[in-house]
Each structure stands twice: as structure tokens, then as C-alpha cells.
Coordinates of C-alpha atoms in Angstrom, one line a residue:
Chain A
M1 CA -60.6 237.1 6.8
V2 CA -63.4 235.5 4.7
T3 CA -65.6 238.0 3.5
T4 CA -67.9 236.4 0.9
D5 CA -70.9 233.9 1.7
T6 CA -70.4 230.4 2.9
A7 CA -71.2 227.6 0.8
F8 CA -70.0 224.7 2.9
R9 CA -70.3 224.9 6.9
I10 CA -68.3 222.2 8.4
E11 CA -68.3 221.6 12.3
R12 CA -66.5 219.2 14.2
L13 CA -65.6 217.0 11.3
N14 CA -64.4 213.2 12.3
I15 CA -64.3 210.7 9.7
F16 CA -63.5 206.8 10.2
Y17 CA -62.9 203.8 8.1
G18 CA -63.3 201.2 10.5
E19 CA -61.0 201.7 13.3
K20 CA -58.9 204.2 11.7
R21 CA -60.0 207.9 12.1
A22 CA -58.9 210.0 8.9
L23 CA -60.4 213.2 9.5
K24 CA -60.0 215.1 13.4
E25 CA -62.2 217.7 14.2
V26 CA -62.3 219.3 11.2
N27 CA -64.0 222.8 11.1
F28 CA -63.6 224.7 7.8
N29 CA -66.3 227.4 6.2
I30 CA -65.8 227.2 2.4
P31 CA -67.0 230.2 0.6
A32 CA -69.3 230.4 -2.3
K33 CA -68.1 231.4 -5.8
A34 CA -64.4 231.3 -5.1
V35 CA -62.0 228.6 -5.7
T36 CA -60.7 227.1 -2.4
A37 CA -57.8 224.7 -2.6
V38 CA -56.9 222.1 -0.3
I39 CA -53.4 220.9 0.3
G40 CA -50.9 218.8 2.3
P41 CA -48.8 215.6 2.4
S42 CA -50.0 212.5 1.0
G43 CA -52.3 210.4 3.2
C44 CA -53.5 213.8 5.3
G45 CA -56.8 213.3 4.6
K46 CA -57.5 215.8 1.5
S47 CA -59.0 213.4 -0.9
T48 CA -61.7 211.9 2.3
F49 CA -62.3 215.8 3.0
I50 CA -63.2 216.3 -0.4
R51 CA -65.2 213.3 -1.0
C52 CA -67.3 214.4 2.0
L53 CA -68.6 217.4 0.5
N54 CA -70.7 215.3 -2.1
R55 CA -71.0 211.9 -0.2
M56 CA -69.0 210.1 -2.5
N57 CA -67.6 208.2 0.6
D58 CA -70.9 206.7 1.0
L59 CA -69.9 204.0 -1.6
I60 CA -67.5 202.8 1.2
P61 CA -68.9 200.4 3.6
V62 CA -66.9 201.0 6.5
F63 CA -66.8 204.8 6.1
R64 CA -68.4 206.5 9.4
L65 CA -68.8 210.5 9.7
E66 CA -69.5 212.3 13.0
G67 CA -70.3 216.2 13.1
K68 CA -72.0 218.3 10.4
I69 CA -71.4 219.4 7.1
E70 CA -73.9 221.8 5.8
Y71 CA -74.4 223.3 2.2
D72 CA -76.4 226.0 1.5
G73 CA -78.1 225.7 5.0
M74 CA -78.7 222.2 4.6
D75 CA -77.3 218.9 6.6
I76 CA -76.2 217.1 3.6
Y77 CA -75.7 213.9 5.9
S78 CA -79.4 214.3 7.9
K79 CA -81.7 211.3 7.0
E80 CA -84.2 213.8 5.2
V81 CA -81.6 214.6 2.4
D82 CA -81.7 212.6 -0.8
V83 CA -78.1 211.9 -1.7
I84 CA -78.7 212.1 -5.3
D85 CA -80.0 215.6 -5.0
I86 CA -77.0 216.3 -3.2
R87 CA -74.6 214.8 -6.1
R88 CA -76.9 216.7 -8.7
Q89 CA -76.0 220.0 -6.8
I90 CA -72.4 219.3 -6.0
G91 CA -70.4 217.7 -9.0
M92 CA -67.0 215.9 -9.2
V93 CA -63.8 215.6 -11.4
F94 CA -61.6 212.8 -10.4
Q95 CA -57.8 212.1 -10.2
K96 CA -57.8 210.2 -13.4
P97 CA -60.0 211.1 -16.4
N98 CA -63.1 208.7 -16.4
P99 CA -64.9 209.1 -19.2
F100 CA -67.3 206.4 -19.9
P101 CA -66.7 203.9 -22.9
K102 CA -69.2 206.0 -25.0
S103 CA -69.3 208.7 -27.4
I104 CA -68.3 212.2 -26.4
Y105 CA -71.9 213.4 -26.9
E106 CA -73.4 210.5 -24.9
N107 CA -70.8 211.2 -22.2
V108 CA -72.0 214.5 -21.5
A109 CA -75.3 214.0 -22.2
Y110 CA -75.6 211.0 -19.4
G111 CA -76.3 213.4 -16.7
V112 CA -78.9 215.0 -18.2
R113 CA -81.1 211.7 -19.4
I114 CA -80.6 210.2 -16.0
Q115 CA -82.8 213.1 -15.1
G116 CA -85.5 212.2 -17.3
F117 CA -84.6 214.8 -20.3
N118 CA -84.7 212.9 -23.2
K119 CA -85.7 215.3 -25.8
K120 CA -83.1 215.6 -28.6
E121 CA -82.8 219.4 -28.7
S122 CA -82.4 220.1 -25.1
L123 CA -79.5 217.3 -25.1
D124 CA -77.9 218.9 -28.1
N125 CA -78.2 222.2 -26.3
A126 CA -77.1 221.0 -23.1
V127 CA -74.2 219.0 -24.9
E128 CA -72.9 222.2 -26.8
T129 CA -73.3 224.4 -24.1
S130 CA -71.3 222.5 -21.6
L131 CA -68.8 221.6 -23.8
K132 CA -68.4 225.1 -24.8
K133 CA -67.8 226.0 -21.0
A134 CA -65.3 223.5 -20.5
A135 CA -63.6 224.9 -23.5
L136 CA -63.7 221.8 -25.9
W137 CA -66.5 222.2 -28.4
D138 CA -63.8 223.8 -30.8
E139 CA -61.9 220.8 -30.5
V140 CA -64.6 218.1 -30.7
K141 CA -67.4 219.7 -32.6
D142 CA -66.9 217.5 -35.7
R143 CA -66.3 214.2 -34.1
I144 CA -68.9 214.5 -31.3
H145 CA -70.1 211.0 -32.3
E146 CA -66.5 209.3 -31.9
S147 CA -65.7 207.2 -28.8
A148 CA -64.5 209.5 -25.7
F149 CA -61.4 207.1 -26.1
S150 CA -60.4 209.0 -28.8
L151 CA -59.6 212.2 -26.9
S152 CA -56.2 212.5 -25.3
G153 CA -55.8 212.7 -21.4
G154 CA -56.2 216.7 -21.2
Q155 CA -59.4 216.6 -23.5
Q156 CA -60.6 213.4 -21.9
Q157 CA -60.6 215.3 -18.2
R158 CA -62.3 218.7 -19.9
L159 CA -64.7 215.9 -21.2
C160 CA -65.3 214.8 -17.8
I161 CA -65.7 218.8 -16.4
A162 CA -68.4 219.3 -19.2
R163 CA -69.9 215.9 -18.1
A164 CA -70.1 217.4 -14.3
L165 CA -71.1 220.8 -15.9
A166 CA -74.1 219.7 -17.9
V167 CA -75.9 218.6 -15.0
E168 CA -75.9 222.2 -14.0
P169 CA -74.4 221.8 -10.5
K170 CA -73.8 224.8 -8.2
V171 CA -70.4 223.5 -6.9
I172 CA -67.7 221.4 -8.4
L173 CA -65.1 219.3 -6.3
F174 CA -62.0 218.5 -8.4
D175 CA -60.1 215.9 -6.8
E176 CA -56.3 216.2 -8.2
P177 CA -57.6 217.0 -11.4
C178 CA -54.2 217.9 -13.1
S179 CA -52.0 214.6 -11.4
A180 CA -52.3 212.4 -14.6
L181 CA -51.9 215.1 -17.0
D182 CA -49.2 216.9 -18.6
P183 CA -47.8 220.8 -18.0
I184 CA -49.8 222.0 -21.4
A185 CA -53.0 220.0 -20.6
T186 CA -52.6 221.2 -16.8
A187 CA -52.3 224.7 -17.7
K188 CA -55.7 224.5 -19.9
I189 CA -57.8 223.0 -16.8
E190 CA -56.3 225.5 -14.4
D191 CA -57.4 228.1 -17.2
L192 CA -60.8 226.5 -17.0
I193 CA -60.9 226.6 -13.0
T194 CA -60.5 230.4 -13.1
E195 CA -63.1 230.8 -15.4
L196 CA -65.4 228.6 -13.6
K197 CA -65.2 230.3 -10.1
K198 CA -67.4 233.2 -11.6
D199 CA -70.7 231.0 -11.9
Y200 CA -69.7 228.2 -9.5
T201 CA -68.1 227.4 -6.3
V202 CA -65.2 225.2 -6.9
V203 CA -62.7 223.5 -4.2
I204 CA -59.7 221.7 -5.6
V205 CA -57.5 219.2 -3.7
T206 CA -54.1 219.4 -5.0
H207 CA -50.8 218.1 -4.1
N208 CA -49.1 221.0 -6.3
M209 CA -48.4 223.7 -4.2
Q210 CA -47.7 225.8 -7.2
Q211 CA -50.9 225.1 -8.8
A212 CA -52.8 225.8 -5.6
A213 CA -50.9 229.5 -5.4
R214 CA -52.0 230.0 -9.4
V215 CA -55.9 229.1 -9.1
S216 CA -56.9 229.4 -5.9
E217 CA -58.4 232.3 -3.3
Y218 CA -58.5 230.6 -0.3
T219 CA -56.3 227.6 0.9
G220 CA -56.6 225.2 3.6
F221 CA -53.5 223.2 4.7
F222 CA -54.3 219.8 6.3
M223 CA -51.8 217.5 7.9
M224 CA -52.5 213.8 9.7
G225 CA -56.4 214.3 9.3
E226 CA -56.6 217.8 11.2
L227 CA -57.2 221.3 9.0
I228 CA -54.0 223.0 10.5
E229 CA -54.6 226.6 8.8
F230 CA -57.2 228.2 6.8
D231 CA -56.7 231.6 5.1
N232 CA -56.0 233.7 1.8
T233 CA -54.3 232.0 -0.3
Q234 CA -51.6 235.0 -0.9
K235 CA -51.1 235.0 3.1
I236 CA -51.1 230.9 3.4
F237 CA -48.4 231.4 1.0
T238 CA -46.5 234.3 2.1
A239 CA -47.1 234.8 5.8
P240 CA -48.5 231.6 7.3
S241 CA -49.4 231.7 10.9
N242 CA -48.8 228.1 11.7
K243 CA -45.3 227.1 11.7
M244 CA -46.1 223.4 10.2
T245 CA -47.7 225.1 7.3
E246 CA -44.7 227.3 6.9
D247 CA -42.6 224.1 6.7
Y248 CA -44.7 222.5 4.4
I249 CA -44.8 225.5 2.0
T250 CA -41.4 225.9 2.0
G251 CA -40.6 222.5 1.2
R252 CA -39.0 221.5 3.8
F253 CA -41.2 218.0 4.3
G254 CA -44.0 216.8 2.4
Chain B
M1 CA -22.6 169.5 -10.8
D2 CA -22.5 173.3 -10.2
T3 CA -25.6 175.3 -9.8
K4 CA -25.5 177.2 -13.1
L5 CA -25.4 174.0 -15.3
R6 CA -28.3 172.4 -13.1
N7 CA -30.6 175.6 -13.3
R8 CA -30.1 175.9 -17.2
L9 CA -30.9 172.3 -17.2
Y10 CA -33.9 172.5 -15.4
D11 CA -34.9 175.2 -17.5
K12 CA -34.2 173.3 -20.5
S13 CA -36.1 170.5 -19.5
F14 CA -39.3 172.6 -18.1
Y15 CA -39.6 173.7 -21.8
I16 CA -39.6 170.4 -23.2
V17 CA -42.1 169.0 -21.0
G18 CA -44.2 172.2 -21.7
L19 CA -43.8 172.0 -25.0
F20 CA -44.9 168.1 -25.0
A21 CA -48.0 169.1 -22.6
T22 CA -49.3 171.8 -24.9
L23 CA -48.7 169.4 -28.1
F24 CA -50.5 166.7 -26.6
G25 CA -53.8 168.3 -26.3
L26 CA -53.3 169.5 -29.9
I27 CA -52.6 166.0 -31.4
V28 CA -55.4 164.4 -29.6
L29 CA -57.9 166.9 -30.8
L30 CA -56.4 166.9 -34.2
T31 CA -56.4 163.0 -34.4
L32 CA -60.4 162.9 -33.6
L33 CA -61.3 165.2 -35.9
I34 CA -59.2 163.5 -38.5
D35 CA -60.7 160.1 -37.6
I36 CA -64.2 161.7 -37.5
T37 CA -64.1 163.4 -40.8
I38 CA -62.8 160.3 -42.5
D39 CA -65.7 158.1 -41.2
G40 CA -68.4 160.8 -41.3
F41 CA -67.5 163.1 -44.3
S42 CA -69.1 161.0 -47.3
R43 CA -72.3 161.2 -45.1
L44 CA -72.7 164.9 -44.3
G45 CA -74.6 166.6 -47.0
W46 CA -78.0 168.3 -47.6
Q47 CA -79.8 165.0 -47.3
F48 CA -78.5 164.1 -44.2
L49 CA -79.8 167.4 -42.3
T50 CA -82.9 167.2 -43.8
S51 CA -83.9 163.5 -43.0
Y52 CA -85.4 162.2 -40.0
P53 CA -84.0 158.9 -38.6
S54 CA -84.5 156.0 -40.1
R55 CA -84.0 152.1 -40.0
K56 CA -81.6 152.2 -43.1
P57 CA -78.3 153.9 -42.1
E58 CA -78.3 155.2 -45.6
A59 CA -81.5 157.2 -45.4
A60 CA -80.7 158.4 -41.7
G61 CA -80.8 161.8 -41.3
V62 CA -80.2 164.6 -38.0
L63 CA -83.2 167.0 -39.0
S64 CA -85.2 166.4 -35.9
A65 CA -81.8 166.0 -33.9
W66 CA -80.5 169.3 -34.8
V67 CA -83.6 171.4 -34.9
G68 CA -84.2 169.9 -31.1
T69 CA -80.9 171.2 -30.6
V70 CA -81.4 174.7 -31.9
W71 CA -84.7 174.6 -30.0
V72 CA -83.6 173.7 -26.7
A73 CA -80.4 175.8 -26.9
A74 CA -82.4 178.7 -27.6
M75 CA -84.9 178.5 -24.8
T76 CA -82.0 177.6 -22.2
V77 CA -80.8 181.0 -23.3
V78 CA -84.2 182.5 -22.8
V79 CA -84.5 181.1 -19.0
A80 CA -80.7 181.2 -18.2
F81 CA -79.6 184.5 -19.2
P82 CA -81.6 186.7 -17.2
L83 CA -82.0 185.0 -14.3
G84 CA -77.9 184.4 -14.3
V85 CA -77.2 187.7 -15.2
S86 CA -79.8 189.1 -12.6
A87 CA -78.4 186.7 -10.1
A88 CA -74.7 188.0 -10.8
T89 CA -75.8 191.8 -10.8
Y90 CA -77.6 191.2 -7.2
L91 CA -74.1 189.2 -5.8
E92 CA -71.8 191.9 -6.8
E93 CA -73.8 195.3 -6.8
Y94 CA -76.5 194.7 -4.0
S95 CA -75.8 192.1 -1.4
K96 CA -74.3 192.9 1.6
K97 CA -70.7 191.3 2.3
N98 CA -71.8 188.5 5.0
W99 CA -72.0 185.1 5.8
L100 CA -75.0 184.4 3.7
R101 CA -73.3 185.9 0.5
E102 CA -70.1 183.8 1.2
F103 CA -72.6 180.6 1.4
I104 CA -74.1 181.7 -1.5
E105 CA -70.7 182.1 -3.6
I106 CA -69.2 178.6 -2.3
N107 CA -72.6 177.0 -3.3
I108 CA -72.6 178.8 -6.9
S109 CA -69.1 177.2 -7.3
N110 CA -69.7 174.0 -6.2
L111 CA -72.7 173.5 -8.4
S112 CA -70.6 174.2 -11.5
A113 CA -68.7 171.0 -10.7
V114 CA -71.7 168.8 -10.2
P115 CA -71.8 166.3 -12.7
S116 CA -74.6 166.7 -15.6
I117 CA -77.0 163.9 -14.8
I118 CA -77.7 165.0 -11.3
Y119 CA -79.0 167.9 -13.1
G120 CA -81.2 165.6 -15.0
L121 CA -82.2 163.6 -12.1
L122 CA -83.3 167.2 -10.6
G123 CA -85.2 168.0 -14.1
L124 CA -86.9 164.9 -14.2
Q125 CA -88.5 164.9 -10.6
L126 CA -89.1 168.8 -10.7
F127 CA -89.9 169.8 -14.5
V128 CA -91.3 166.6 -16.0
R129 CA -93.1 165.1 -13.1
G130 CA -93.5 168.0 -10.5
L131 CA -94.2 170.6 -13.1
N132 CA -95.9 168.0 -15.3
M133 CA -94.3 169.6 -18.2
D134 CA -93.4 166.1 -19.6
R135 CA -90.8 165.0 -21.8
S136 CA -91.0 168.2 -23.7
V137 CA -88.7 171.0 -25.3
I138 CA -89.4 173.2 -22.2
A139 CA -88.4 170.5 -19.4
G140 CA -85.4 170.0 -21.5
A141 CA -84.5 173.6 -21.5
M142 CA -85.0 174.4 -17.9
T143 CA -83.2 171.3 -17.1
L144 CA -80.2 172.7 -19.2
A145 CA -80.8 176.3 -17.9
I146 CA -79.9 174.7 -14.2
L147 CA -76.9 173.2 -15.8
V148 CA -75.6 176.3 -16.7
L149 CA -76.7 178.8 -14.6
P150 CA -73.2 178.5 -12.3
L151 CA -71.4 179.1 -15.1
I152 CA -73.1 182.1 -16.4
I153 CA -73.4 183.7 -12.9
I154 CA -69.5 183.1 -12.2
S155 CA -68.7 184.7 -15.9
T156 CA -71.2 188.0 -15.5
R157 CA -69.9 188.5 -11.9
E158 CA -66.1 188.4 -13.3
A159 CA -67.4 190.7 -16.0
I160 CA -69.1 192.8 -13.4
R161 CA -65.9 192.9 -11.2
A162 CA -63.6 193.9 -14.3
I163 CA -65.5 197.2 -14.6
P164 CA -63.2 199.7 -12.8
T165 CA -64.8 201.4 -9.9
T166 CA -64.0 205.1 -11.7
I167 CA -66.9 204.3 -14.1
R168 CA -69.2 203.6 -11.0
E169 CA -67.9 207.0 -9.3
A170 CA -68.2 208.8 -12.4
S171 CA -72.0 208.1 -12.6
Y172 CA -72.8 208.3 -9.1
A173 CA -71.0 211.8 -9.2
L174 CA -73.6 213.1 -11.7
G175 CA -76.6 211.9 -9.3
A176 CA -77.2 208.4 -11.0
T177 CA -79.2 205.8 -9.0
K178 CA -77.8 203.0 -8.4
W179 CA -79.9 201.1 -10.9
Q180 CA -79.2 203.8 -13.4
T181 CA -75.5 203.2 -13.0
I182 CA -76.0 199.4 -13.2
R183 CA -78.2 199.9 -16.4
N184 CA -76.4 202.5 -18.3
Q185 CA -73.0 202.0 -17.1
I186 CA -72.1 198.8 -15.7
L187 CA -74.0 196.1 -17.7
P188 CA -73.2 197.7 -20.8
A189 CA -69.8 197.8 -20.1
A190 CA -69.5 194.2 -19.4
M191 CA -72.0 192.8 -21.9
P192 CA -69.5 191.4 -24.2
T193 CA -67.6 189.2 -21.8
I194 CA -71.1 188.1 -20.3
L195 CA -72.1 187.3 -23.6
T196 CA -68.8 185.2 -24.3
G197 CA -69.5 183.7 -20.8
T198 CA -72.7 182.9 -21.9
I199 CA -72.3 181.5 -25.6
L200 CA -69.3 178.9 -24.0
A201 CA -71.9 178.1 -21.2
I202 CA -74.7 177.4 -24.0
S203 CA -72.0 175.2 -26.2
R204 CA -71.6 173.1 -23.1
A205 CA -75.2 172.8 -22.7
I206 CA -75.7 171.6 -26.6
G207 CA -73.1 168.9 -25.9
E208 CA -74.9 167.3 -23.3
A209 CA -76.7 164.0 -23.6
S210 CA -76.8 162.5 -20.1
P211 CA -79.4 165.1 -18.2
L212 CA -81.5 165.1 -21.3
I213 CA -81.8 160.9 -21.5
T214 CA -82.5 161.3 -17.6
I215 CA -85.5 163.3 -17.9
G216 CA -86.5 161.1 -21.1
A217 CA -85.6 162.8 -24.2
L218 CA -86.8 160.6 -26.9
T219 CA -84.1 158.6 -29.1
Y220 CA -86.1 158.1 -32.4
V221 CA -88.1 161.3 -33.4
A222 CA -89.7 161.4 -36.7
F223 CA -91.2 165.1 -36.7
L224 CA -90.3 168.4 -35.6
P225 CA -91.6 170.6 -32.6
T226 CA -94.4 172.6 -34.1
S227 CA -92.9 175.8 -35.7
P228 CA -92.7 178.8 -34.0
I229 CA -93.5 181.2 -36.9
S230 CA -96.5 180.0 -39.1
L231 CA -98.5 181.8 -42.0
E232 CA -101.8 181.7 -40.5
F233 CA -103.0 183.6 -37.3
P234 CA -101.7 184.5 -34.9
Y235 CA -98.3 183.5 -36.9
I236 CA -96.6 183.2 -33.5
S237 CA -97.1 179.7 -31.7
L238 CA -95.4 178.7 -28.5
K239 CA -96.7 175.3 -28.8
G240 CA -93.5 173.4 -30.1
L241 CA -92.1 174.4 -26.4
F242 CA -94.6 171.3 -25.1
D243 CA -93.5 168.8 -28.0
P244 CA -91.2 165.8 -27.6
F245 CA -88.0 166.3 -28.8
S246 CA -84.2 164.8 -29.3
V247 CA -80.8 166.4 -29.6
L248 CA -77.8 165.7 -31.6
P249 CA -75.7 164.1 -28.8
I250 CA -78.7 161.8 -28.1
Q251 CA -79.0 160.9 -31.8
I252 CA -75.5 160.3 -31.9
F253 CA -75.4 158.1 -28.9
N254 CA -77.9 156.3 -30.1
W255 CA -76.3 155.5 -33.8
V256 CA -72.9 154.7 -32.1
S257 CA -74.9 152.0 -29.6
R258 CA -76.5 150.2 -33.1
P259 CA -74.6 147.1 -34.2
Q260 CA -74.8 148.3 -38.2
K261 CA -71.8 149.8 -39.1
G262 CA -73.6 152.3 -41.4
F263 CA -75.2 153.8 -38.1
W264 CA -71.5 154.5 -37.1
I265 CA -70.6 156.5 -40.0
D266 CA -73.8 158.4 -39.5
A267 CA -72.7 158.7 -35.5
A268 CA -69.5 160.6 -37.0
A269 CA -71.4 162.8 -39.2
G270 CA -73.4 163.7 -36.6
I271 CA -70.3 164.6 -34.3
M272 CA -69.2 166.5 -37.3
V273 CA -72.5 168.6 -37.2
L274 CA -72.4 169.2 -33.3
L275 CA -68.8 170.1 -33.7
I276 CA -69.5 172.8 -36.7
I277 CA -72.3 174.4 -34.4
V278 CA -70.3 174.2 -31.2
F279 CA -67.1 175.9 -33.1
F280 CA -69.4 178.4 -35.0
M281 CA -70.4 179.6 -31.1
N282 CA -67.1 179.3 -29.9
G283 CA -66.5 181.6 -32.9
I284 CA -69.0 184.2 -32.3
A285 CA -67.8 184.3 -28.5
T286 CA -64.1 184.8 -29.7
Y287 CA -64.7 187.7 -31.9
L288 CA -66.9 189.2 -29.4
R289 CA -64.0 189.4 -26.8
Y290 CA -61.5 190.7 -29.8
R291 CA -63.9 193.4 -30.1
Y292 CA -64.3 194.4 -26.6
E293 CA -60.5 194.4 -26.2
K294 CA -60.3 196.8 -29.0
R295 CA -63.1 199.0 -27.8
M296 CA -62.5 199.7 -24.1
R297 CA -59.4 200.9 -22.9
W298 CA -59.6 202.2 -19.5

């Protein structure tokens, strides 16, 4: 089934928000250098799941985790691991474009700056490379010092992708990156994701099944906090082995 | 009377009550301004601003008072701004939500409602006597700093809370530490609102007379605090901090309580100077808010 290397090895993952259990006994191996989609109805825990992978849930006071998430052989929730290192290796793009209220240039340079690199050449370099990788350079190269808010929604989301790439992560997590975008902007982001999988491990949460089918090689289906099925995307969408997956894919609920 | 008609009547009458209430404040303010201007305008001028107080009303001026106000206001900012912003940042970003934080929060809100004369008594005991600062600029500034601290903390916390979580998340997701996120994203984005709040707090402070009278600021000052900048080495001096001072509200208070009518005119002119300073500062605050709203669209 899964033939490539594994990026994330997740064992018996249970997530609690206070008393409420959000994820139940999730076992999941996410392959490296491929696009893995996470689908499921609203409230199924897919966002909770992806936010565990770079420890964004640490920001929630009542969050509690049981089980194990290994990235590249390292337990990312162990005490010896620095959460800052984790987030530098595992970047994230959010639901709504969330550029900083700064210039386009500063948005991309920020992640590099906070690592202590302040030389103009290396910053210029990082900004240009990242914007090119995010297919935004040609549109913004003449107004790179203008406010990021002057960009359209789709451009802002690509800016957020460029910003994540500038830190040179190995993994990029997308948490419903197109839910606030129109179809044309969505198509551009999807092209970009397809492009990125050559160099990066990509995990994308989406409520849009066509999107999962278009961009991913592997798909995991979540429901009520459980991973119901995980397989090749093609198999999930043509011959799912679980009845619930089939019902969801064919639109009987969700 | 049927319900429809009655509702319409209520609607109409509240409109009238509301309009009256709004106009009332405006009319009072306008009457005050016009009255003061009629009384004081003739005295207002270069000579008034550059003269020390005098026994003769026509020769008296507000030089030492407005310079004192500027000194005290500036030092109040220097003391209260870093303290207030740090405290607010701590409460919003670092402190855990527990009973201690609730206790501190409630007390900060209560402190902002404490009568200013109480702060004067505190300043007298703590700064003037306890820390031996005497009746100096710095003692006055510290007293006013404590007075405005709750206001600055409250407005800073509101400013920080208004920064969307998505900005925090974006910064953390790039591997920023908490301090980097606060320093580079949260505080800069919150700064216009913080500055607006600070300016409004300071413009309240410069109108205060009672706490400064309590700590013993002088009412008749015919000299200025030592200038902070001089032409001789070492060019900068902090000696002025420890000099006695007066401020505009005290000078005004002093003139009003004199029997001669000439001093009442001086008082009216002094009020105009104070109002101009306060309006100017509020103008800056409004401008900052306007720019902030234009620049930030989340």
C-alpha cells in the first residue's frame, strides 16, 4: 500500500480538549515527499490532527495529548525536543490568508530574520527564491515593499506559502488553504501544491473532496475523531474498503 | 391606544431625549469655551507665555507653569509607559489564567477609579518623604505615573487583545519564540492603539492639580527647572528632575483663589493654554487612530 519513506509515524494518538476527546486511537503513517490529504466532515478532528504535527495545539491551554507522533524518527512531543526546531522544520499555511501587517518583503523575510540572519543579501536572496517557488515573484517584484494587504486574497495565501518556504522547512502543512479563495485562486494554490511535493512532504486538510482527489497521492478519511481509512487516493475514491468512507465520498452525508 | 401607535410614540420620544442628551454635553462645553475665551483672550499672548508669575496681574505669566507641565508630562510618560506596557504584556501574554491574575485585573480596574488626591497622599509619603525626592519634578512625575498606570495598562491590554490570533499563529508557525512574536508582531501592530491610550492618559494627568498640591508642588515659582540641554559639557543634565516646579492647573487654581479681578483674567488665559495643550494631544491621538484604521485591515 504505502511504498515510500515515512515522514510521520503516529501511534495511538488521543487528543483531549479538557474533558472532551477530539481524536481517538489514531494510527497513521504519513509518507515523505508526497501529498497526503486529510478529509472528513466538519468537526471530525482533521484540523486538530494537522495542528498536532507542528505542535500548534500547544497554544491551547486545555489541550492534552496521549500517544506518540514521530517525525523523522524523533518523538516531537518528548521533553528534549525544542518546539521551535519542530516548527522550523514543519511549516504551516492556515485557512484564512494571514499576512503580517507589514510589507510583502518583510512578510517573507521575517522567518529568516528571527533565526538571526540579518544580512541584506541573504535576506534579498531568500525573499526572491521563496516568492519564485510560491509563483508570486512575477506579480509582486515591482512592489515588494508595499503592504501585504494590497494583494488579493489568493496572492496573500501564496505570500503565506512563500513565507513558510523561506524558513526552508521539510514539511508543509496546509489547513484548508483554499476555503477562503475563489476557484481561480484555488487552482493556482493546487498547482503550487503539486509542484511542492517534489521537494517537500505535504499534508493538506480539506473539506473539498475534489481537491483531495486532484492534488493528493494518499488520503486519510476521518470521522468523529477516528481515522476510518487511509490508502492511495485513487483507491479511496474508486474502491474504498470501508462503508463509511464510501458513503462520505459518494455524498450520502457530510 | 393601540400598540403600533404607542411604539411609534416611544420611538419618537427616545429620539428627542437622545438628541437633547447629546446637545446638552456639547452646549455645556461650548459655553465653557466661549466664557473662558471672552475672559482670557485679551491676556493670551507672547508676553503671557514668557513671563513668570507676578504680584501684578497685568505682568503675570505662565512660563514656569507650562514649562513645569511639559517637564512633568514628559517624565510621567518616561516612567509610566514602559511600566504600563510591560505589565499589560505580561498579563495578556504570559500570566496563566488563575485567581492571582483575576485579583490583579480587578484591582487594576479599581485603581483607575480611585480619586486622584489619594495618589497625592501616596506620592507624598512614598516619594517626597520615603525616598527623599522632596517636592521635585521627579516626585510629581512618579505620582502622576502611578495615577495613569492603570489607564495605560487597560488600554494596552485592549490593544493587545485586538490583535487577531491568526497573526500569533503565523509567527509561531515560522518557529518564532514567544518574545520574538510579541516584540516583532504583537507590539508593533498594537502600538498605535497603545500610543492613543497613553496620550489620553497623559492628557488627563496634565489636568490634575490635587495630587500635585498634595505632594507640595509650589504655587509661586519664579524660576525654571535646570534645562536638560546646555551648551557646556556634558551638554545633557538631569538636574532639572530634582528642582521644585509648578504646573498649569496649580497656577490656575492659585490665580482663581486671589481676590483681584485681574488674576481671574490670568486664570482664564491659563485655562486656554492648558486646553490648547490638551486639544493638541488629543488631536495627535485621533490622528494615530485614523492612520491605524486605514493601515490595518485584518
